[in-house]
PDB file of C-alpha atoms in Angstrom:
ATOM      1  CA  UNK A   5       6.603  -2.738 -13.186  1.00 67.00           C
ATOM      2  CA  UNK A   6       9.689  -0.831 -14.286  1.00 67.00           C
ATOM      3  CA  UNK A   7       7.990  -0.063 -17.597  1.00 72.00           C
ATOM      4  CA  UNK A   8       5.461   2.140 -15.758  1.00 72.00           C
ATOM      5  CA  UNK A   9       8.108   4.479 -14.369  1.00 72.00           C
ATOM      6  CA  UNK A  10      10.772   6.567 -16.104  1.00 72.00           C
ATOM      7  CA  UNK A  11      14.380   6.000 -15.007  1.00 74.00           C
ATOM      8  CA  UNK A  12      14.198   9.146 -12.878  1.00 76.00           C
ATOM      9  CA  UNK A  13      11.348   7.594 -10.857  1.00 84.00           C
ATOM     10  CA  UNK A  14      12.461   4.022 -10.330  1.00 90.00           C
ATOM     11  CA  UNK A  15      11.010   2.690  -7.054  1.00 94.00           C
ATOM     12  CA  UNK A  16      13.647   2.747  -4.324  1.00 96.00           C
ATOM     13  CA  UNK A  17      11.401   1.390  -1.562  1.00 98.00           C
ATOM     14  CA  UNK A  18       8.601  -1.179  -1.653  1.00 97.00           C
ATOM     15  CA  UNK A  19       6.235  -0.882   1.301  1.00 98.00           C
ATOM     16  CA  UNK A  20       4.300  -4.021   2.271  1.00 97.00           C
ATOM     17  CA  UNK A  21       1.136  -3.868   4.378  1.00 96.00           C
ATOM     18  CA  UNK A  22       0.624  -6.308   7.229  1.00 93.00           C
ATOM     19  CA  UNK A  23       0.344  -9.180   6.679  1.00 87.00           C
ATOM     20  CA  UNK A  24      -0.032 -10.414   3.096  1.00 91.00           C
ATOM     21  CA  UNK A  25       1.942  -7.461   1.747  1.00 92.00           C
ATOM     22  CA  UNK A  26       4.868  -9.108   3.548  1.00 94.00           C
ATOM     23  CA  UNK A  27       4.543 -12.097   1.189  1.00 93.00           C
ATOM     24  CA  UNK A  28       4.680 -10.126  -2.061  1.00 91.00           C
ATOM     25  CA  UNK A  29       6.588  -6.996  -1.101  1.00 95.00           C
ATOM     26  CA  UNK A  30      10.051  -8.457  -0.481  1.00 96.00           C
ATOM     27  CA  UNK A  31      10.017 -10.372  -3.785  1.00 95.00           C
ATOM     28  CA  UNK A  32       8.966  -7.264  -5.689  1.00 94.00           C
ATOM     29  CA  UNK A  33      11.639  -5.221  -3.884  1.00 96.00           C
ATOM     30  CA  UNK A  34      14.284  -7.798  -4.791  1.00 96.00           C
ATOM     31  CA  UNK A  35      13.208  -7.801  -8.455  1.00 93.00           C
ATOM     32  CA  UNK A  36      13.354  -3.989  -8.560  1.00 92.00           C
ATOM     33  CA  UNK A  37      16.628  -3.699  -6.647  1.00 94.00           C
ATOM     34  CA  UNK A  38      14.762  -1.713  -3.990  1.00 96.00           C
ATOM     35  CA  UNK A  39      14.553  -1.827  -0.204  1.00 98.00           C
ATOM     36  CA  UNK A  40      11.573  -3.290   1.644  1.00 98.00           C
ATOM     37  CA  UNK A  41       9.720  -1.501   4.456  1.00 98.00           C
ATOM     38  CA  UNK A  42       6.944  -3.171   6.480  1.00 97.00           C
ATOM     39  CA  UNK A  43       3.926  -1.221   7.680  1.00 97.00           C
ATOM     40  CA  UNK A  44       2.471  -2.966  10.711  1.00 97.00           C
ATOM     41  CA  UNK A  45      -0.420  -2.716  13.118  1.00 95.00           C
ATOM     42  CA  UNK A  46       0.156  -0.305  15.989  1.00 95.00           C
ATOM     43  CA  UNK A  47       2.509  -1.468  18.735  1.00 94.00           C
ATOM     44  CA  UNK A  48       4.442  -4.125  16.783  1.00 95.00           C
ATOM     45  CA  UNK A  49       7.472  -2.147  15.583  1.00 95.00           C
ATOM     46  CA  UNK A  50      10.449  -1.162  17.746  1.00 95.00           C
ATOM     47  CA  UNK A  51      11.801   2.362  18.021  1.00 95.00           C
ATOM     48  CA  UNK A  52      10.158   5.659  17.121  1.00 97.00           C
ATOM     49  CA  UNK A  53       7.240   5.278  14.706  1.00 97.00           C
ATOM     50  CA  UNK A  54       4.827   7.370  12.680  1.00 97.00           C
ATOM     51  CA  UNK A  55       1.154   6.370  13.054  1.00 96.00           C
ATOM     52  CA  UNK A  56      -1.936   6.748  10.831  1.00 96.00           C
ATOM     53  CA  UNK A  57      -5.482   5.581  11.490  1.00 93.00           C
ATOM     54  CA  UNK A  58      -8.051   4.189   9.086  1.00 92.00           C
ATOM     55  CA  UNK A  59     -11.728   3.299   9.333  1.00 88.00           C
ATOM     56  CA  UNK A  60     -12.775  -0.324   9.405  1.00 80.00           C
ATOM     57  CA  UNK A  61     -16.232  -1.812   9.329  1.00 75.00           C
ATOM     58  CA  UNK A  62     -16.508  -1.807  13.138  1.00 81.00           C
ATOM     59  CA  UNK A  63     -14.194   0.984  14.256  1.00 84.00           C
ATOM     60  CA  UNK A  64     -10.731   2.393  13.681  1.00 91.00           C
ATOM     61  CA  UNK A  65      -7.422   0.601  13.243  1.00 93.00           C
ATOM     62  CA  UNK A  66      -3.881   1.958  13.166  1.00 95.00           C
ATOM     63  CA  UNK A  67      -0.788   1.381  11.049  1.00 96.00           C
ATOM     64  CA  UNK A  68       2.777   2.289  11.966  1.00 97.00           C
ATOM     65  CA  UNK A  69       6.084   2.601  10.172  1.00 98.00           C
ATOM     66  CA  UNK A  70       9.506   3.228  11.691  1.00 97.00           C
ATOM     67  CA  UNK A  71      10.368   6.930  11.406  1.00 97.00           C
ATOM     68  CA  UNK A  72      13.734   6.288   9.746  1.00 97.00           C
ATOM     69  CA  UNK A  73      12.500   3.639   7.269  1.00 97.00           C
ATOM     70  CA  UNK A  74      11.902   6.025   4.356  1.00 98.00           C
ATOM     71  CA  UNK A  75      14.183   8.948   3.592  1.00 97.00           C
ATOM     72  CA  UNK A  76      12.811  12.237   2.245  1.00 98.00           C
ATOM     73  CA  UNK A  77      12.544  12.110  -1.541  1.00 97.00           C
ATOM     74  CA  UNK A  78      12.781   8.328  -1.890  1.00 97.00           C
ATOM     75  CA  UNK A  79      10.474   6.869  -4.536  1.00 96.00           C
ATOM     76  CA  UNK A  80       7.997   4.433  -2.975  1.00 97.00           C
ATOM     77  CA  UNK A  81       5.403   1.900  -4.146  1.00 97.00           C
ATOM     78  CA  UNK A  82       2.936   0.277  -1.754  1.00 98.00           C
ATOM     79  CA  UNK A  83       1.957  -3.371  -2.225  1.00 97.00           C
ATOM     80  CA  UNK A  84      -0.806  -5.534  -0.745  1.00 96.00           C
ATOM     81  CA  UNK A  85      -2.892  -8.493  -1.796  1.00 95.00           C
ATOM     82  CA  UNK A  86      -6.351  -6.897  -2.123  1.00 94.00           C
ATOM     83  CA  UNK A  87      -7.779  -3.415  -2.417  1.00 94.00           C
ATOM     84  CA  UNK A  88     -11.317  -3.294  -1.098  1.00 92.00           C
ATOM     85  CA  UNK A  89     -12.455  -0.016   0.485  1.00 92.00           C
ATOM     86  CA  UNK A  90      -8.995   1.561   0.217  1.00 94.00           C
ATOM     87  CA  UNK A  91      -8.748   2.672   3.841  1.00 94.00           C
ATOM     88  CA  UNK A  92      -5.642   0.732   4.827  1.00 95.00           C
ATOM     89  CA  UNK A  93      -3.827   1.590   1.591  1.00 96.00           C
ATOM     90  CA  UNK A  94      -4.680   5.281   2.012  1.00 97.00           C
ATOM     91  CA  UNK A  95      -3.302   5.180   5.576  1.00 96.00           C
ATOM     92  CA  UNK A  96      -0.089   3.643   4.239  1.00 97.00           C
ATOM     93  CA  UNK A  97       0.150   6.438   1.669  1.00 97.00           C
ATOM     94  CA  UNK A  98      -0.278   8.978   4.457  1.00 97.00           C
ATOM     95  CA  UNK A  99       2.616   7.375   6.344  1.00 98.00           C
ATOM     96  CA  UNK A 100       4.899   7.385   3.287  1.00 98.00           C
ATOM     97  CA  UNK A 101       4.226  11.088   2.727  1.00 97.00           C
ATOM     98  CA  UNK A 102       4.627  11.901   6.432  1.00 97.00           C
ATOM     99  CA  UNK A 103       8.179  10.545   6.225  1.00 98.00           C
ATOM    100  CA  UNK A 104       8.876  12.603   3.094  1.00 98.00           C
ATOM    101  CA  UNK A 105       8.684   9.770   0.571  1.00 98.00           C
ATOM    102  CA  UNK A 106       7.444  10.308  -2.975  1.00 97.00           C
ATOM    103  CA  UNK A 107       4.533   7.934  -3.523  1.00 97.00           C
ATOM    104  CA  UNK A 108       4.701   6.540  -7.062  1.00 96.00           C
ATOM    105  CA  UNK A 109       1.741   4.168  -6.812  1.00 96.00           C
ATOM    106  CA  UNK A 110      -0.004   1.161  -5.351  1.00 97.00           C
ATOM    107  CA  UNK A 111       0.195  -2.475  -6.482  1.00 95.00           C
ATOM    108  CA  UNK A 112      -2.474  -5.074  -5.641  1.00 95.00           C
ATOM    109  CA  UNK A 113      -3.111  -8.600  -6.820  1.00 93.00           C
ATOM    110  CA  UNK A 114      -6.897  -8.209  -6.692  1.00 94.00           C
ATOM    111  CA  UNK A 115      -9.228  -5.219  -6.766  1.00 94.00           C
ATOM    112  CA  UNK A 116     -12.832  -5.459  -5.605  1.00 93.00           C
ATOM    113  CA  UNK A 117     -14.042  -2.805  -8.066  1.00 92.00           C
ATOM    114  CA  UNK A 118     -17.529  -2.461  -6.624  1.00 92.00           C
ATOM    115  CA  UNK A 119     -16.130  -1.098  -3.329  1.00 92.00           C
ATOM    116  CA  UNK A 120     -14.429   1.788  -5.169  1.00 93.00           C
ATOM    117  CA  UNK A 121     -11.312   1.742  -2.985  1.00 93.00           C
ATOM    118  CA  UNK A 122      -9.052   3.282  -5.621  1.00 94.00           C
ATOM    119  CA  UNK A 123     -11.071   6.509  -5.321  1.00 95.00           C
ATOM    120  CA  UNK A 124      -9.464   7.051  -1.889  1.00 94.00           C
ATOM    121  CA  UNK A 125      -5.924   6.756  -3.282  1.00 96.00           C
ATOM    122  CA  UNK A 126      -3.961   9.705  -4.628  1.00 94.00           C
ATOM    123  CA  UNK A 127      -1.444   7.825  -6.777  1.00 95.00           C
ATOM    124  CA  UNK A 128      -1.753   5.373  -9.693  1.00 94.00           C
ATOM    125  CA  UNK A 129      -3.172   1.933  -8.874  1.00 95.00           C
ATOM    126  CA  UNK A 130      -1.975  -1.249 -10.619  1.00 93.00           C
ATOM    127  CA  UNK A 131      -3.879  -4.520 -10.199  1.00 92.00           C
ATOM    128  CA  UNK A 132      -3.498  -7.951 -11.767  1.00 89.00           C
ATOM    129  CA  UNK A 133      -7.124  -9.066 -11.276  1.00 88.00           C
ATOM    130  CA  UNK A 134     -10.432  -7.324 -10.665  1.00 84.00           C
ATOM    131  CA  UNK A 135     -13.791  -8.505  -9.455  1.00 81.00           C
ATOM    132  CA  UNK A 136     -17.254  -7.070 -10.055  1.00 72.00           C
ATOM    133  CA  UNK A 137     -18.899  -9.736  -7.882  1.00 67.00           C
ATOM    134  CA  UNK A 138     -21.115  -8.365  -5.173  1.00 58.00           C
ATOM    135  CA  UNK A 139     -22.119  -5.256  -7.114  1.00 50.00           C
ATOM    136  CA  UNK A 140     -25.937  -5.298  -7.249  1.00 55.00           C
ATOM    137  CA  UNK A 141     -25.920  -3.021 -10.319  1.00 56.00           C
ATOM    138  CA  UNK A 142     -23.972  -5.581 -12.375  1.00 52.00           C
ATOM    139  CA  UNK A 143     -25.748  -8.659 -13.783  1.00 49.00           C
TER     140      UNK A 143
END
């Protein structure tokens, strides 16, 4: 991961999305010597929070982050298990930027390519695995 960023842009914060991002995010943060910040569903974090909504298949959901969790200018990567439609990851990116963080990129274990979620994201996307399954245009 460090190889993707120059020394001047080393990730300082790893953001993990509820809930599986909580499994991978702290380990990645530890390996990078960075802090870990959880982004949770609305109403689960104490103190003042920043909120962003995202569309789901049957309505809207909300993510929150504590307002003092990311300092202006801190370099941030967002981690989760899967990128599908990209809505939840995009909402997390919105929260990072709302707090003044510099979004360096997104890290996912699996990308469902046929849902084109990375098109909603405005920073580099790194994935370990990708899947074309479910795309009717692919044999």
